[in-house]
Every structure is written in structure tokens, then in C-alpha cells.
């Protein structure tokens, strides 16, 4: 009997969330540095998808700096409506027009700092897809929730509200970032076991909400104090498909070490 065909690995993705750092010229310079590091790397079948997510006014200069590099541009947020009287907001079509193909949705700094609700995150996920953007949907528990033993319940709720009613194909065309809030910007990274357990909860929930196979088909990134020193041990977990990186994405050398760790993980 012949051996079963190997199952293709989910895509690895390493995304840099620059948050409210880097002006337009600074962002272009950082993107150019990353593009040269990318060009200097030998082509590899295991190279991850690399996505840079600068602040909205910096998108255009980074878009120009990334042209032809193979790296992708992402935004940090979008409004769920396609256009209208929403002062200070940015629509998906505007992000597409400037070269974005990805967008972060439901980052904890928006959920907890700006009161974004699960329902708004669900609407933004759908808006991103309507406007031709791949959403990276962020989920994760606070420290208080973890200490009360609520991690699983929080993840189940956030994933269920975001994905309920989505077609399987649409769900597969998203990525999820498990970002424990207590690990973001704190230097306290989750252990590989904590990341593995949380990613399993997310996969099982996707199966329950969308049907069998959804969990295995969806790329799940870990985010929260990922750096050059800890990335390899996280990527060694079969359920960790990449990383959403904040602080360590602001310097080309540190970010590229994380990208290289993802390549090396195969
Ligand atoms: C983030 O902004 O999503 C993040 C994970 O930040 P940091 O890597 O700095 O913890």
C-alpha cells in the first residue's frame, strides 16, 4: 500500500505591527532595509509570508519602498463601513488603493483601549474580506481572565462571535493571532505550551463553528513579546504558524531574525 500523500503545511506568516511608531520617511527607510535583507536571503520554499503593518499615514511610503520586494503591506485597523461620515476612520477600499493586502482586526489595544466589541470585530473581519483584504483576527485573554481560569472561555467567545456564519472558504482566507494581552509589550512571552494549548482551543472552536477541517486549515500566529531569542521555540510548536510582532518589528535586524527563525522551522 502506498504511503498517504503528505499534507501541505499551513502558510507561515510573520507580521510586524509597528503600532504608532515610525513616521513616513522612517517607515520607508525601515522597509527598504527589510527589502534588502529579504533580497540577500537565498530563495527558500519555507520562507514565510512577511507583512509590514505601519500606521495609516505611513502606508503609502512603505508601499513604495516594498514594491517588487515580495513582502506584503497591512494596515492596523479599518472601519466596517465601506465609506461615509466617520471622521478619523479609514475604509478598506482606501487601504487597498494604497497597496494593502492585509489588515489587523481586533487588536487588544483596540478591544481594551478603545472599547472595540466582539461584534465590531466580526463586522470588521467581513468588511476586510468585502474590500479584498486578508484579516489577521486577534484574540486573547487578559491576565485577570487567565488567573480566573477563563482563558478557554474567552477564546471560544471571541472566535465564535468573529466566525459565526462565515462560509468555510471565507474563514480559511483569514489568519488568527492568539495574543495573550498580558504578553503584549510586557516582555513576558507565553511559554510554547501555553501557546500550543491556546491555539488548540482556537482550532477546535473553528471546527465547532464552521465544520470539521476549519481549524486545521487556518493559520494561527502567536503574538506577545516575540523576539529574536524566543521565536524559534514558539515556531517549533506544530500549531504555531507564525508571529504577530510588535516591538521587535521596529528594527530590521531583530525582525529579520524572527523571519529567519520561521524559515528555519520549515
Ligand atoms: C502586538 O503589537 O501585537 C505585539 C504582540 O506586541 P509585542 O511584540 O511588542 O508584544
Short mmCIF file of C-alpha atoms and ligand atoms in Angstrom, two decimals:
data_model
loop_
_atom_site.label_atom_id
_atom_site.label_comp_id
_atom_site.label_asym_id
_atom_site.label_seq_id
_atom_site.Cartn_x
_atom_site.Cartn_y
_atom_site.Cartn_z
CA UNK A 1 0.00 0.00 0.00
CA UNK A 2 1.42 3.40 -0.93
CA UNK A 3 2.04 5.99 1.80
CA UNK A 4 -0.55 8.77 2.08
CA UNK A 5 0.40 11.99 0.29
CA UNK A 6 2.00 14.49 2.69
CA UNK A 7 -0.41 17.18 3.89
CA UNK A 8 0.76 20.66 2.87
CA UNK A 9 1.76 22.84 5.80
CA UNK A 10 -0.34 25.85 6.55
CA UNK A 11 1.40 29.02 5.35
CA UNK A 12 3.80 30.58 7.81
CA UNK A 13 3.21 34.28 8.33
CA UNK A 14 5.34 36.82 10.17
CA UNK A 15 3.66 40.21 10.53
CA UNK A 16 5.17 43.34 12.04
CA UNK A 17 2.78 45.64 13.88
CA UNK A 18 4.53 49.00 14.06
CA UNK A 19 1.68 50.49 16.13
CA UNK A 20 2.02 54.29 16.46
CA UNK A 21 5.76 54.27 15.73
CA UNK A 22 7.76 55.47 12.70
CA UNK A 23 6.97 58.47 10.54
CA UNK A 24 6.62 58.20 6.80
CA UNK A 25 10.35 58.66 5.98
CA UNK A 26 11.38 56.44 8.90
CA UNK A 27 8.95 53.74 7.82
CA UNK A 28 10.21 53.84 4.22
CA UNK A 29 13.81 53.51 5.45
CA UNK A 30 12.91 50.51 7.65
CA UNK A 31 11.01 48.88 4.78
CA UNK A 32 13.99 49.41 2.44
CA UNK A 33 16.33 47.79 4.99
CA UNK A 34 14.00 44.81 5.25
CA UNK A 35 13.70 44.57 1.47
CA UNK A 36 17.50 44.34 1.19
CA UNK A 37 17.67 41.67 3.89
CA UNK A 38 14.99 39.78 2.01
CA UNK A 39 16.82 40.13 -1.31
CA UNK A 40 20.07 38.90 0.31
CA UNK A 41 18.41 35.72 1.64
CA UNK A 42 18.62 32.69 -0.64
CA UNK A 43 15.20 31.75 -2.06
CA UNK A 44 13.61 29.17 0.21
CA UNK A 45 10.46 27.12 -0.11
CA UNK A 46 9.89 27.59 3.62
CA UNK A 47 10.19 31.39 3.64
CA UNK A 48 7.19 32.85 5.47
CA UNK A 49 4.81 35.46 4.13
CA UNK A 50 6.14 38.73 5.59
CA UNK A 51 3.62 41.51 6.26
CA UNK A 52 4.51 45.03 7.45
CA UNK A 53 1.76 46.98 9.21
CA UNK A 54 2.66 50.65 9.65
CA UNK A 55 0.29 53.38 10.85
CA UNK A 56 -2.19 54.64 8.25
CA UNK A 57 -0.31 57.80 7.16
CA UNK A 58 2.87 55.74 6.69
CA UNK A 59 1.28 53.13 4.40
CA UNK A 60 1.95 54.95 1.16
CA UNK A 61 5.70 55.47 1.65
CA UNK A 62 6.13 51.88 2.88
CA UNK A 63 4.09 50.62 -0.07
CA UNK A 64 6.51 52.34 -2.45
CA UNK A 65 9.55 51.05 -0.57
CA UNK A 66 8.23 47.47 -0.69
CA UNK A 67 7.39 47.46 -4.42
CA UNK A 68 8.85 44.35 -6.05
CA UNK A 69 10.21 43.00 -2.74
CA UNK A 70 7.67 40.20 -2.34
CA UNK A 71 6.77 41.47 1.12
CA UNK A 72 3.20 42.48 1.81
CA UNK A 73 1.64 45.60 3.27
CA UNK A 74 -1.00 45.51 6.00
CA UNK A 75 -2.98 48.09 7.95
CA UNK A 76 -3.58 48.07 11.70
CA UNK A 77 -7.33 48.65 11.56
CA UNK A 78 -10.22 49.50 9.25
CA UNK A 79 -13.80 50.74 9.59
CA UNK A 80 -16.54 48.24 8.90
CA UNK A 81 -18.48 50.59 6.60
CA UNK A 82 -17.28 51.00 3.01
CA UNK A 83 -17.46 54.81 3.19
CA UNK A 84 -19.35 57.59 4.92
CA UNK A 85 -19.37 60.21 7.64
CA UNK A 86 -16.88 58.58 10.02
CA UNK A 87 -14.37 61.27 10.85
CA UNK A 88 -10.89 59.94 11.51
CA UNK A 89 -11.66 56.44 10.25
CA UNK A 90 -10.20 54.56 7.27
CA UNK A 91 -12.11 52.32 4.85
CA UNK A 92 -10.90 49.04 3.41
CA UNK A 93 -11.05 50.35 -0.16
CA UNK A 94 -8.67 53.16 0.83
CA UNK A 95 -6.26 50.61 2.25
CA UNK A 96 -6.45 48.51 -0.91
CA UNK A 97 -5.84 51.58 -3.07
CA UNK A 98 -2.60 52.30 -1.25
CA UNK A 99 -1.35 48.73 -1.70
CA UNK A 100 -2.53 46.89 1.43
CA UNK A 101 -3.48 43.26 1.08
CA UNK A 102 -3.72 42.53 4.82
CA UNK A 103 -5.29 44.19 7.84
CA UNK A 104 -5.11 43.54 11.58
CA UNK A 105 -8.58 43.28 13.14
CA UNK A 106 -9.49 43.33 16.83
CA UNK A 107 -6.02 44.00 18.24
CA UNK A 108 -6.23 44.01 22.04
CA UNK A 109 -5.12 47.65 22.12
CA UNK A 110 -8.34 48.40 20.24
CA UNK A 111 -10.53 45.93 22.14
CA UNK A 112 -9.35 47.02 25.57
CA UNK A 113 -8.05 50.53 24.92
CA UNK A 114 -10.82 51.72 22.62
CA UNK A 115 -13.73 49.52 23.60
CA UNK A 116 -13.97 47.56 20.37
CA UNK A 117 -16.55 44.82 20.89
CA UNK A 118 -16.63 41.23 19.63
CA UNK A 119 -19.48 42.25 17.29
CA UNK A 120 -17.44 45.11 15.84
CA UNK A 121 -14.50 42.77 15.29
CA UNK A 122 -16.84 40.38 13.44
CA UNK A 123 -18.07 43.23 11.24
CA UNK A 124 -14.51 44.33 10.50
CA UNK A 125 -13.49 40.79 9.53
CA UNK A 126 -16.31 40.76 6.98
CA UNK A 127 -15.53 44.30 5.80
CA UNK A 128 -11.89 43.37 5.24
CA UNK A 129 -12.90 40.45 3.04
CA UNK A 130 -15.50 42.53 1.20
CA UNK A 131 -12.74 45.04 0.40
CA UNK A 132 -10.19 42.45 -0.74
CA UNK A 133 -8.01 42.39 2.37
CA UNK A 134 -6.88 39.35 4.36
CA UNK A 135 -7.76 39.91 8.01
CA UNK A 136 -5.48 38.87 10.88
CA UNK A 137 -8.07 38.46 13.62
CA UNK A 138 -6.60 38.99 17.10
CA UNK A 139 -7.92 37.09 20.11
CA UNK A 140 -6.56 36.62 23.61
CA UNK A 141 -7.23 36.79 27.30
CA UNK A 142 -6.20 39.41 29.86
CA UNK A 143 -4.09 38.48 32.86
CA UNK A 144 -7.15 38.69 35.15
CA UNK A 145 -9.06 36.32 32.85
CA UNK A 146 -6.14 33.85 32.81
CA UNK A 147 -5.83 33.98 36.59
CA UNK A 148 -9.56 33.27 36.95
CA UNK A 149 -9.22 30.22 34.65
CA UNK A 150 -11.23 31.90 31.89
CA UNK A 151 -8.70 31.71 29.05
CA UNK A 152 -10.55 28.99 27.15
CA UNK A 153 -13.96 30.66 27.59
CA UNK A 154 -12.61 33.99 26.33
CA UNK A 155 -11.03 32.42 23.25
CA UNK A 156 -14.15 30.40 22.47
CA UNK A 157 -16.33 33.53 22.76
CA UNK A 158 -14.07 35.76 20.67
CA UNK A 159 -13.58 33.18 17.91
CA UNK A 160 -17.24 32.15 17.88
CA UNK A 161 -18.57 35.70 17.54
CA UNK A 162 -16.00 36.58 14.86
CA UNK A 163 -16.51 33.46 12.71
CA UNK A 164 -20.15 32.51 13.27
CA UNK A 165 -21.99 32.36 9.95
CA UNK A 166 -18.89 32.73 7.79
CA UNK A 167 -18.54 30.32 4.86
CA UNK A 168 -15.74 27.78 5.25
CA UNK A 169 -13.82 29.21 2.27
CA UNK A 170 -14.05 32.73 3.70
CA UNK A 171 -12.85 31.53 7.07
CA UNK A 172 -9.86 29.79 5.53
CA UNK A 173 -8.91 33.05 3.84
CA UNK A 174 -8.17 34.65 7.22
CA UNK A 175 -5.42 34.30 9.79
CA UNK A 176 -5.87 34.43 13.54
CA UNK A 177 -3.36 35.85 16.01
CA UNK A 178 -3.51 34.45 19.52
CA UNK A 179 -2.21 37.34 21.58
CA UNK A 180 -2.49 36.98 25.35
CA UNK A 181 -2.97 40.58 26.49
CA UNK A 182 -0.55 40.09 29.40
CA UNK A 183 2.22 39.24 26.96
CA UNK A 184 1.84 42.22 24.64
CA UNK A 185 4.61 44.77 25.08
CA UNK A 186 5.49 43.39 28.51
CA UNK A 187 8.49 41.18 27.74
CA UNK A 188 6.51 38.27 29.29
CA UNK A 189 6.18 35.80 26.46
CA UNK A 190 3.78 32.86 26.70
CA UNK A 191 5.53 29.51 27.03
CA UNK A 192 5.39 27.31 23.93
CA UNK A 193 2.99 25.05 25.89
CA UNK A 194 0.65 27.95 26.72
CA UNK A 195 0.68 28.99 23.04
CA UNK A 196 0.05 25.38 21.94
CA UNK A 197 -2.90 24.96 24.32
CA UNK A 198 -4.50 28.24 23.24
CA UNK A 199 -4.02 27.50 19.53
CA UNK A 200 -5.67 24.12 20.04
CA UNK A 201 -8.68 25.81 21.65
CA UNK A 202 -8.92 28.15 18.66
CA UNK A 203 -8.73 25.25 16.16
CA UNK A 204 -11.35 23.19 17.99
CA UNK A 205 -13.62 26.24 18.16
CA UNK A 206 -13.26 26.87 14.42
CA UNK A 207 -14.24 23.25 13.78
CA UNK A 208 -17.27 23.63 16.00
CA UNK A 209 -18.39 26.92 14.47
CA UNK A 210 -17.62 26.20 10.80
CA UNK A 211 -17.31 22.46 10.40
CA UNK A 212 -14.60 19.83 10.60
CA UNK A 213 -11.32 20.81 9.00
CA UNK A 214 -11.64 24.57 9.53
CA UNK A 215 -9.26 24.54 12.48
CA UNK A 216 -6.53 22.65 10.68
CA UNK A 217 -6.87 24.85 7.60
CA UNK A 218 -6.49 28.20 9.33
CA UNK A 219 -3.12 29.84 10.02
CA UNK A 220 -2.78 30.82 13.68
CA UNK A 221 0.01 33.17 14.70
CA UNK A 222 1.26 33.78 18.21
CA UNK A 223 1.79 37.37 19.36
CA UNK A 224 3.12 38.82 22.60
CA UNK A 225 6.76 39.76 23.24
CA UNK A 226 8.11 37.62 20.40
CA UNK A 227 11.77 38.41 19.79
CA UNK A 228 14.86 37.00 18.11
CA UNK A 229 15.64 34.91 21.19
CA UNK A 230 12.30 33.17 21.72
CA UNK A 231 10.85 32.90 18.19
CA UNK A 232 12.41 29.53 17.33
CA UNK A 233 10.96 27.77 20.38
CA UNK A 234 7.48 29.09 19.56
CA UNK A 235 7.75 28.13 15.88
CA UNK A 236 8.80 24.62 16.94
CA UNK A 237 5.20 24.09 18.08
CA UNK A 238 3.28 22.48 15.21
CA UNK A 239 0.21 24.58 15.98
CA UNK A 240 2.10 27.91 15.83
CA UNK A 241 2.11 29.09 12.22
CA UNK A 242 3.97 32.34 12.66
CA UNK A 243 4.00 35.51 14.71
CA UNK A 244 2.48 38.93 15.05
CA UNK A 245 5.40 41.03 16.30
CA UNK A 246 5.22 44.47 17.89
CA UNK A 247 8.35 45.91 19.50
CA UNK A 248 10.83 43.60 17.78
CA UNK A 249 9.47 44.57 14.34
CA UNK A 250 10.70 48.15 14.69
CA UNK A 251 14.34 47.31 13.96
CA UNK A 252 15.23 45.50 10.75
CA UNK A 253 17.85 43.16 12.23
CA UNK A 254 15.67 41.89 15.10
CA UNK A 255 12.62 41.46 12.89
CA UNK A 256 14.61 39.63 10.25
CA UNK A 257 15.93 37.16 12.83
CA UNK A 258 12.31 36.25 13.58
CA UNK A 259 11.56 35.88 9.86
CA UNK A 260 14.65 33.65 9.53
CA UNK A 261 13.53 31.54 12.50
CA UNK A 262 10.20 30.97 10.74
CA UNK A 263 12.02 29.89 7.56
CA UNK A 264 14.25 27.54 9.53
CA UNK A 265 11.24 25.97 11.26
CA UNK A 266 10.20 24.65 7.84
C1 LIG B 1 1.49 43.35 19.09
O1 LIG B 1 1.52 44.54 18.97
O2 LIG B 1 0.60 42.71 18.53
C2 LIG B 1 2.50 42.69 19.92
C3 LIG B 1 2.46 41.40 20.02
O3 LIG B 1 3.44 43.50 20.51
P1 LIG B 1 4.81 43.00 21.22
O4 LIG B 1 5.50 42.06 20.27
O5 LIG B 1 5.60 44.26 21.43
O6 LIG B 1 4.45 42.33 22.49
#
